[in-house]
Short mmCIF file of C-alpha atoms in Angstrom, two decimals:
data_model
loop_
_atom_site.label_atom_id
_atom_site.label_comp_id
_atom_site.label_asym_id
_atom_site.label_seq_id
_atom_site.Cartn_x
_atom_site.Cartn_y
_atom_site.Cartn_z
CA MET R 1 124.03 237.42 -36.28
CA SER R 2 124.80 240.86 -35.78
CA SER R 3 128.00 242.12 -37.77
CA ILE R 4 128.89 244.56 -35.06
CA ILE R 5 132.33 244.05 -33.50
CA GLU R 6 133.22 245.11 -30.42
CA ARG R 7 136.57 245.52 -28.88
CA THR R 8 137.79 245.31 -25.32
CA ASP R 9 140.70 244.14 -22.91
CA VAL R 10 139.39 241.12 -21.72
CA VAL R 11 135.94 238.76 -22.89
CA ILE R 12 135.17 236.55 -19.94
CA VAL R 13 132.93 233.95 -21.43
CA GLY R 14 130.43 232.60 -18.54
CA ALA R 15 128.66 234.75 -15.96
CA GLY R 16 128.54 231.94 -12.98
CA PHE R 17 130.39 233.16 -9.78
CA THR R 18 133.56 232.60 -11.49
CA GLY R 19 133.01 234.97 -14.53
CA LEU R 20 131.33 237.33 -11.76
CA SER R 21 134.34 237.31 -9.47
CA ALA R 22 136.88 237.61 -12.17
CA ALA R 23 134.67 240.37 -14.14
CA LEU R 24 135.33 242.73 -10.62
CA GLU R 25 138.24 241.77 -9.83
CA LEU R 26 139.14 243.17 -13.56
CA LYS R 27 136.75 246.41 -12.82
CA ARG R 28 138.70 247.17 -9.58
CA ALA R 29 142.07 247.04 -11.56
CA GLY R 30 140.71 249.47 -14.25
CA ILE R 31 141.08 246.60 -16.91
CA ASP R 32 137.96 247.03 -19.82
CA PHE R 33 136.14 243.76 -20.19
CA LEU R 34 132.98 242.19 -21.52
CA VAL R 35 131.28 238.86 -19.98
CA LEU R 36 129.29 236.89 -22.32
CA GLU R 37 126.39 235.07 -20.64
CA ALA R 38 124.11 232.26 -22.82
CA ARG R 39 121.83 232.04 -20.08
CA ASP R 40 118.94 235.22 -19.60
CA ARG R 41 120.50 235.29 -15.94
CA ALA R 42 123.99 235.56 -14.28
CA GLY R 43 124.63 232.60 -11.56
CA GLY R 44 125.31 229.64 -13.57
CA ARG R 45 124.27 226.66 -11.51
CA VAL R 46 122.94 229.19 -8.90
CA GLU R 47 119.57 229.91 -10.04
CA ALA R 48 115.80 230.97 -8.47
CA ARG R 49 112.56 230.07 -9.55
CA PRO R 50 109.17 230.56 -8.07
CA ASN R 51 107.34 227.45 -6.93
CA GLY R 52 103.61 226.48 -7.15
CA LEU R 53 102.84 228.66 -4.29
CA GLY R 54 104.54 231.87 -5.82
CA GLU R 55 107.67 231.82 -3.38
CA LEU R 56 110.63 232.35 -4.84
CA ILE R 57 113.01 229.43 -4.22
CA ASP R 58 116.62 228.10 -4.84
CA SER R 59 116.44 225.64 -7.46
CA GLY R 60 120.33 225.58 -7.92
CA GLY R 61 123.28 226.32 -5.36
CA GLN R 62 122.24 227.08 -2.12
CA PHE R 63 124.08 226.19 1.06
CA LEU R 64 126.83 227.72 2.19
CA CYS R 65 129.04 227.83 5.93
CA GLN R 66 131.02 229.62 7.89
CA ASP R 67 134.34 227.48 6.99
CA MET R 68 133.51 229.03 3.01
CA PRO R 69 135.33 232.24 4.12
CA GLU R 70 134.63 234.15 0.65
CA LEU R 71 130.93 233.25 0.05
CA MET R 72 130.61 234.38 3.54
CA ALA R 73 132.11 237.58 3.68
CA LEU R 74 130.07 238.63 0.21
CA ALA R 75 126.79 237.53 1.51
CA LYS R 76 127.25 239.91 4.49
CA ALA R 77 128.75 242.53 2.73
CA ARG R 78 125.51 242.36 0.62
CA GLY R 79 123.41 242.40 3.36
CA LYS R 80 122.12 238.73 3.10
CA THR R 81 119.91 236.87 5.47
CA PHE R 82 121.07 233.71 7.07
CA VAL R 83 118.97 231.02 7.64
CA GLU R 84 120.40 228.50 9.83
CA THR R 85 119.40 224.70 8.58
CA TYR R 86 117.23 223.16 11.41
CA ILE R 87 119.37 220.13 12.56
CA GLU R 88 118.03 219.23 15.93
CA GLY R 89 116.74 215.81 16.42
CA GLU R 90 117.12 212.41 15.34
CA PHE R 91 118.80 211.88 11.80
CA ILE R 92 117.11 208.92 10.04
CA THR R 93 118.58 206.24 7.83
CA HIS R 94 116.44 204.04 5.65
CA PRO R 95 115.64 201.35 5.61
CA TRP R 96 115.32 202.07 9.21
CA MET R 97 117.73 201.28 11.83
CA SER R 98 117.78 202.64 15.58
CA ALA R 99 119.38 206.16 16.32
CA GLU R 100 122.38 204.51 17.94
CA ALA R 101 122.80 201.78 14.67
CA ALA R 102 122.22 204.93 12.48
CA GLU R 103 125.14 206.82 14.44
CA ARG R 104 127.69 203.85 14.21
CA THR R 105 126.85 203.74 10.40
CA TYR R 106 127.37 207.22 9.76
CA GLN R 107 130.55 207.09 11.98
CA VAL R 108 132.02 203.93 9.87
CA ALA R 109 131.02 205.65 6.63
CA MET R 110 133.05 208.92 7.62
CA ALA R 111 136.01 207.03 8.71
CA ILE R 112 136.05 205.15 5.68
CA ARG R 113 136.31 208.68 3.81
CA GLU R 114 138.90 209.45 6.18
CA ARG R 115 141.13 206.46 5.13
CA MET R 116 140.61 206.83 1.63
CA ASN R 117 141.86 210.55 2.64
CA ARG R 118 145.21 209.46 3.96
CA ILE R 119 146.05 207.66 0.80
CA GLU R 120 148.71 209.92 -1.67
CA PRO R 121 147.08 210.57 -4.75
CA ASP R 122 150.18 209.62 -6.55
CA ASP R 123 150.55 206.65 -4.35
CA ALA R 124 151.44 204.13 -7.39
CA SER R 125 149.20 201.16 -5.39
CA ILE R 126 146.07 203.03 -6.76
CA ALA R 127 147.13 203.87 -9.77
CA GLY R 128 144.01 202.76 -12.45
CA LEU R 129 141.97 202.24 -9.27
CA THR R 130 138.14 203.71 -9.29
CA VAL R 131 136.27 204.42 -6.48
CA ALA R 132 134.21 201.57 -6.63
CA THR R 133 136.97 199.27 -6.94
CA TRP R 134 138.81 200.22 -3.53
CA LEU R 135 135.67 200.12 -1.66
CA GLU R 136 135.17 196.99 -2.89
CA ARG R 137 138.15 195.53 -1.27
CA GLN R 138 137.53 197.30 2.24
CA LYS R 139 136.66 195.08 5.00
CA ASP R 140 133.69 197.16 6.64
CA THR R 141 130.23 196.12 6.80
CA ALA R 142 127.62 196.49 4.27
CA ASP R 143 125.94 198.70 5.79
CA ALA R 144 128.69 201.02 5.88
CA LYS R 145 129.99 200.57 2.51
CA ALA R 146 126.14 201.77 1.53
CA ALA R 147 126.03 204.74 3.47
CA PHE R 148 129.54 205.54 2.14
CA ARG R 149 128.21 205.17 -1.31
CA SER R 150 125.19 206.91 -1.26
CA MET R 151 127.24 210.14 0.57
CA ILE R 152 129.69 209.60 -2.24
CA GLU R 153 127.43 209.61 -4.97
CA GLY R 154 124.87 212.27 -3.60
CA LEU R 155 127.89 215.05 -3.09
CA TRP R 156 129.64 213.80 -6.33
CA CYS R 157 126.51 212.97 -8.46
CA LEU R 158 128.41 210.35 -10.44
CA ALA R 159 128.75 206.31 -10.01
CA LEU R 160 131.61 205.32 -8.61
CA ASP R 161 132.89 202.89 -11.21
CA LYS R 162 133.27 206.21 -13.28
CA VAL R 163 135.32 208.30 -10.33
CA PRO R 164 139.29 207.84 -10.46
CA LEU R 165 140.29 206.96 -6.63
CA TRP R 166 143.05 209.50 -7.00
CA TYR R 167 140.93 212.32 -8.12
CA LEU R 168 138.30 211.79 -5.42
CA ILE R 169 140.93 211.41 -2.99
CA ASP R 170 142.52 215.03 -4.18
CA ASN R 171 139.40 216.87 -4.44
CA ASP R 172 138.03 215.89 -1.26
CA ARG R 173 141.35 217.12 0.39
CA ARG R 174 140.58 220.43 -1.08
CA ILE R 175 137.24 220.46 0.73
CA THR R 176 138.38 221.93 4.26
CA ASN R 177 134.91 222.59 6.18
CA GLU R 178 134.48 221.43 9.84
CA VAL R 179 131.51 222.20 10.50
CA PHE R 180 127.86 220.96 8.45
CA GLU R 181 128.35 222.39 4.60
CA LEU R 182 124.59 222.72 4.78
CA GLN R 183 124.92 225.09 7.66
CA TYR R 184 123.24 228.18 5.85
CA PHE R 185 120.78 229.54 3.53
CA LEU R 186 119.96 232.73 1.97
CA ARG R 187 116.44 233.96 2.79
CA GLU R 188 116.87 236.02 -0.25
CA THR R 189 118.19 233.43 -2.47
CA MET R 190 121.72 232.57 -3.37
CA GLN R 191 120.51 233.99 -6.89
CA SER R 192 120.15 237.33 -5.51
CA LEU R 193 123.83 237.48 -4.63
CA ALA R 194 124.61 236.81 -8.26
CA ASP R 195 121.90 239.20 -9.21
CA ASP R 196 123.80 241.91 -6.82
CA LEU R 197 127.45 241.34 -8.39
CA ALA R 198 125.90 241.04 -11.78
CA GLY R 199 124.23 244.24 -11.13
CA ASP R 200 127.81 246.15 -10.43
CA LEU R 201 129.09 245.08 -14.06
CA ALA R 202 125.82 247.16 -15.40
CA ASP R 203 126.63 246.97 -19.27
CA ARG R 204 129.41 245.14 -19.07
CA LEU R 205 127.60 242.08 -18.61
CA ARG R 206 125.75 240.52 -22.08
CA LEU R 207 123.32 238.38 -21.28
CA GLY R 208 121.53 235.64 -23.80
CA LYS R 209 125.04 235.45 -25.63
CA ALA R 210 125.91 232.35 -26.09
CA ALA R 211 129.64 232.00 -27.45
CA THR R 212 130.37 229.60 -29.88
CA ARG R 213 133.79 229.93 -31.62
CA ILE R 214 137.27 231.25 -30.16
CA GLU R 215 139.54 232.45 -32.70
CA HIS R 216 142.94 232.83 -31.11
CA GLY R 217 146.34 234.36 -31.89
CA PRO R 218 149.72 236.34 -30.61
CA GLN R 219 147.57 239.36 -31.20
CA GLY R 220 144.49 238.31 -29.13
CA VAL R 221 141.19 236.72 -29.39
CA ARG R 222 137.93 236.98 -31.54
CA VAL R 223 134.71 235.58 -29.48
CA VAL R 224 132.07 234.73 -31.68
CA SER R 225 128.67 234.74 -30.30
CA THR R 226 124.94 234.26 -31.52
CA ARG R 227 124.97 238.00 -31.20
CA GLY R 228 128.16 239.40 -32.31
CA VAL R 229 131.79 239.23 -32.12
CA ILE R 230 134.12 240.92 -29.35
CA GLU R 231 137.71 241.46 -29.93
CA ALA R 232 140.23 241.41 -27.13
CA ARG R 233 143.78 240.96 -26.06
CA SER R 234 142.78 237.78 -23.89
CA ALA R 235 139.91 236.08 -23.29
CA LEU R 236 138.80 234.28 -20.22
CA LEU R 237 136.59 230.75 -20.33
CA ALA R 238 134.61 230.75 -16.95
CA LEU R 239 133.11 227.28 -17.54
CA PRO R 240 132.61 224.09 -16.41
CA PRO R 241 135.59 221.78 -18.66
CA ALA R 242 132.93 219.82 -20.27
CA THR R 243 131.29 222.62 -21.67
CA ALA R 244 134.71 224.78 -22.37
CA ALA R 245 135.46 221.59 -24.39
CA LYS R 246 132.14 222.15 -26.73
CA LEU R 247 133.34 225.50 -27.93
CA ASP R 248 135.17 225.96 -31.49
CA PHE R 249 138.62 226.74 -31.49
CA ALA R 250 140.51 228.14 -34.08
CA PRO R 251 143.29 227.16 -34.53
CA ALA R 252 142.66 223.93 -32.31
CA LEU R 253 143.64 224.03 -29.18
CA PRO R 254 147.08 222.01 -28.05
CA ALA R 255 146.37 218.57 -27.95
CA GLU R 256 147.44 217.86 -24.57
CA LEU R 257 144.79 221.13 -23.35
CA ALA R 258 142.08 219.47 -25.70
CA LYS R 259 142.50 216.39 -23.98
CA ALA R 260 142.56 217.49 -20.15
CA LEU R 261 139.37 219.39 -21.04
CA GLY R 262 137.88 216.46 -22.68
CA VAL R 263 138.38 213.77 -19.91
CA TRP R 264 135.35 215.59 -17.64
CA GLU R 265 131.71 214.26 -17.31
CA SER R 266 129.03 216.60 -15.90
CA GLY R 267 127.34 215.09 -12.43
CA ALA R 268 123.79 214.72 -12.41
CA VAL R 269 121.36 215.61 -10.21
CA ILE R 270 117.76 216.33 -9.24
CA LYS R 271 116.77 219.13 -6.81
CA ILE R 272 113.62 219.16 -5.25
CA LEU R 273 111.91 221.39 -2.84
CA VAL R 274 108.63 219.76 -0.89
CA ARG R 275 106.77 222.55 0.80
CA TYR R 276 104.66 221.34 3.92
CA ALA R 277 102.08 223.46 5.85
CA SER R 278 104.41 222.44 9.08
CA PRO R 279 107.33 221.00 9.72
CA PHE R 280 105.57 218.17 11.42
CA TRP R 281 109.16 215.99 11.41
CA ARG R 282 110.24 218.54 14.16
CA GLU R 283 107.24 217.32 16.11
CA ARG R 284 108.92 213.69 16.55
CA ASP R 285 112.47 214.74 17.59
CA LEU R 286 113.50 214.71 13.81
CA CYS R 287 115.83 216.69 12.05
CA GLY R 288 114.75 216.25 8.91
CA MET R 289 117.46 214.74 7.36
CA VAL R 290 116.83 211.42 6.00
CA MET R 291 119.82 209.37 3.86
CA TRP R 292 118.52 206.17 1.91
CA ARG R 293 120.99 203.49 1.89
CA ASP R 294 118.86 201.25 -0.86
CA GLN R 295 118.75 204.51 -2.98
CA PRO R 296 122.82 205.81 -3.45
CA GLY R 297 122.55 209.47 -3.78
CA LEU R 298 119.01 210.33 -2.16
CA PHE R 299 119.24 212.42 0.59
CA ALA R 300 116.81 215.17 2.53
CA CYS R 301 117.07 217.90 5.07
CA ASP R 302 114.76 220.53 6.81
CA ALA R 303 114.91 223.80 4.29
CA SER R 304 112.11 225.63 6.29
CA LYS R 305 113.02 229.51 5.99
CA ASP R 306 110.81 229.70 9.33
CA ALA R 307 107.54 227.91 10.61
CA ASP R 308 105.42 229.45 8.14
CA HIS R 309 107.58 227.93 5.48
CA ALA R 310 108.04 224.29 6.28
CA ALA R 311 110.22 222.77 3.52
CA LEU R 312 112.42 219.49 2.75
CA VAL R 313 114.90 219.59 0.07
CA VAL R 314 115.38 216.46 -1.66
CA PHE R 315 118.27 215.85 -3.60
CA VAL R 316 118.75 213.15 -6.08
CA GLY R 317 122.33 212.27 -7.14
CA GLY R 318 124.48 210.22 -9.60
CA PRO R 319 122.84 206.98 -10.90
CA LEU R 320 119.52 207.26 -9.48
CA ALA R 321 119.35 210.99 -11.21
CA LEU R 322 120.06 209.29 -14.23
CA ARG R 323 117.31 206.53 -13.92
CA TRP R 324 114.84 209.19 -12.68
CA HIS R 325 115.57 212.11 -15.23
CA PRO R 326 112.79 210.47 -17.94
CA LEU R 327 110.36 210.41 -15.57
CA ASP R 328 107.26 213.36 -15.96
CA GLU R 329 106.57 215.53 -13.17
CA THR R 330 103.55 213.60 -11.67
CA ALA R 331 105.92 210.21 -11.70
CA LEU R 332 109.03 212.07 -10.28
CA ARG R 333 106.62 213.34 -7.35
CA ALA R 334 105.23 210.01 -6.57
CA GLU R 335 108.62 208.24 -6.29
CA VAL R 336 109.50 210.91 -3.91
CA THR R 337 106.77 211.20 -2.08
CA ALA R 338 106.60 207.28 -1.05
CA ARG R 339 110.02 207.28 0.09
CA LEU R 340 109.42 210.66 2.52
CA VAL R 341 106.26 208.51 3.57
CA GLU R 342 108.67 205.71 4.10
CA ALA R 343 111.02 207.32 6.08
CA LEU R 344 108.96 209.71 7.89
CA GLY R 345 105.67 208.73 7.76
CA PRO R 346 102.17 209.43 6.47
CA GLN R 347 101.90 212.73 6.87
CA ALA R 348 105.09 213.29 4.76
CA ALA R 349 102.18 213.01 1.94
CA ASN R 350 100.63 215.74 2.67
CA VAL R 351 102.21 218.07 0.31
CA LEU R 352 101.40 221.76 -0.44
CA ASP R 353 103.83 222.20 -3.24
CA PHE R 354 106.56 220.00 -5.30
CA SER R 355 109.02 221.78 -7.21
CA ALA R 356 111.55 220.22 -8.88
CA ARG R 357 114.94 220.95 -11.45
CA ASP R 358 116.48 218.57 -12.87
CA TRP R 359 119.62 219.73 -13.63
CA THR R 360 120.87 216.31 -15.51
CA GLN R 361 121.75 217.37 -18.90
CA ASP R 362 121.59 220.90 -18.34
CA ARG R 363 121.75 223.14 -21.58
CA TRP R 364 124.37 225.52 -20.81
CA SER R 365 126.40 223.67 -17.77
CA GLY R 366 125.99 220.08 -18.78
CA GLY R 367 124.82 219.22 -14.95
CA ALA R 368 125.73 219.74 -11.45
CA TYR R 369 126.82 220.01 -9.08
CA SER R 370 130.33 220.18 -11.02
CA ASP R 371 132.28 218.13 -13.44
CA LEU R 372 134.30 215.47 -12.92
CA ILE R 373 137.28 213.65 -14.43
CA VAL R 374 136.51 210.13 -15.60
CA ASP R 375 139.60 209.13 -16.94
CA VAL R 376 141.88 207.17 -14.49
CA THR R 377 145.28 208.21 -16.71
CA THR R 378 144.93 212.32 -16.72
CA ARG R 379 146.48 212.94 -13.45
CA ASN R 380 147.73 216.51 -14.84
CA ALA R 381 144.29 217.43 -16.44
CA GLU R 382 143.85 220.29 -13.80
CA ARG R 383 147.40 221.75 -14.03
CA ILE R 384 147.06 221.69 -17.87
CA ILE R 385 143.81 223.33 -17.89
CA LEU R 386 144.94 225.93 -15.55
CA THR R 387 148.06 227.06 -17.98
CA GLY R 388 145.70 227.51 -20.69
CA ALA R 389 146.94 228.82 -23.98
CA PRO R 390 147.25 232.64 -23.50
CA PRO R 391 145.80 234.45 -24.58
CA VAL R 392 143.00 231.98 -23.94
CA TYR R 393 142.57 231.07 -20.05
CA PHE R 394 140.42 228.98 -18.42
CA ALA R 395 138.72 229.03 -14.66
CA ALA R 396 136.00 227.18 -12.94
CA SER R 397 135.05 226.16 -9.70
CA GLU R 398 136.18 222.46 -10.57
CA VAL R 399 139.42 223.29 -10.73
CA SER R 400 139.77 226.00 -7.63
CA PRO R 401 142.25 225.25 -5.14
CA SER R 402 139.74 225.22 -2.45
CA PHE R 403 135.94 223.90 -2.22
CA PRO R 404 136.10 222.45 -5.87
CA GLY R 405 132.26 222.23 -6.72
CA TYR R 406 131.31 225.12 -4.71
CA VAL R 407 130.32 228.60 -4.82
CA GLU R 408 133.16 229.20 -2.68
CA GLY R 409 135.56 227.58 -5.04
CA ALA R 410 133.80 229.48 -8.05
CA ILE R 411 134.73 232.98 -6.30
CA VAL R 412 138.11 231.70 -5.61
CA ALA R 413 138.62 230.40 -9.03
CA GLY R 414 137.33 233.79 -10.63
CA ARG R 415 139.69 235.89 -8.67
CA ILE R 416 143.00 233.86 -9.39
CA ALA R 417 142.26 233.95 -13.11
CA ALA R 418 141.81 237.78 -13.17
CA ALA R 419 145.02 238.30 -11.15
CA LYS R 420 147.02 235.86 -13.61
CA ILE R 421 145.41 238.06 -16.73
CA GLN R 422 145.99 241.01 -15.27
CA SER R 423 149.49 240.30 -14.23
CA ALA R 424 149.80 239.31 -17.96
CA ILE R 425 148.29 242.68 -19.40
CA ALA R 426 151.05 244.49 -16.83
CA THR R 427 154.08 242.40 -18.38
CA LYS R 428 153.12 242.68 -21.72
CA ALA R 429 152.51 246.78 -21.22
CA SER R 430 156.05 246.97 -19.32
CA GLY R 431 157.47 244.99 -22.23
CA SER R 432 156.31 246.98 -25.28
#
């Protein structure tokens, strides 16, 4: 570790969209800062990698919709090209059922979700219930319950018996889009947007510097990283809660805050892009969207940039991702291809490229798409985390007031945290 000590007003740990957004707000306010990022790139759970054909693809967070105002505005301001996700044609459920039955099953599954969200999170009758326990008590058909389970485990990427019912209700109420959340993706990749924001930070962003220890007191903070020490008036830990909990704090955080950070578990997801010579499913009036009722958490949709770049994106979430996590590339490809063939026919076997990114147990983020609370008793964990232990503050998409677990939520969370720190600095300056 370097013996050099740097000094600044605010040190931000994490250069995902939360940290980047907070940094840009501080820059606009004229507040000095440094951003530490453990990875060799910005973006966090947003990432782009070349596939086997040499094409740059989104291997992490990718999709957005018009009901995500901050992200949409940012992408437009940076001149990104929006590709509209192809949704024309029949939606497939597997095992097969008629289009009419599939539509009915989907509508009932959504009705279960809406019924769940009508319950108040503080309702005493649901205290101690997990989503799985509540679902068992519902009188819907087995098919509808299976579709609901697949939907929820695919979106939140944890087993339903781990997730408190009150938490899912509270979380889901903040996801307010009325249009398809996979409405658009960016031709240039979502990672390119993170790179643009990182470029605005210039030498205030330090890549490849993992924070390991946060020393804090009334006079400020010392952030110890793998390559040096930064002293600052305050620190913003723009990290998923379960990742932030692993840092060494001196002195130890207040017990209530330490517990609030420790009740989260990272989701498990494997994201796969399967390239084809042509979007053959469209020839059969299929939209390319598939939900597997017999494999909860498995979902596919069309992710073709154009007719010359035909692709399906396959998401494997929750317990299924954990079961497939040990598979090598050959075995995973065989599993996924076999299921695509079952759902879409033999042409699905004619794969040009198979690119998988396993986010399960990721070194720096713990998993994806986000962390979830898994303790039914910790109703106030988010409030406690957002209060922090000044001069140490916390922010993450997970605790955003809108779109938790999404890039939109990360942007909002970062901007709110920056405003809070700016206010604290101004208050201290006026009182000194």
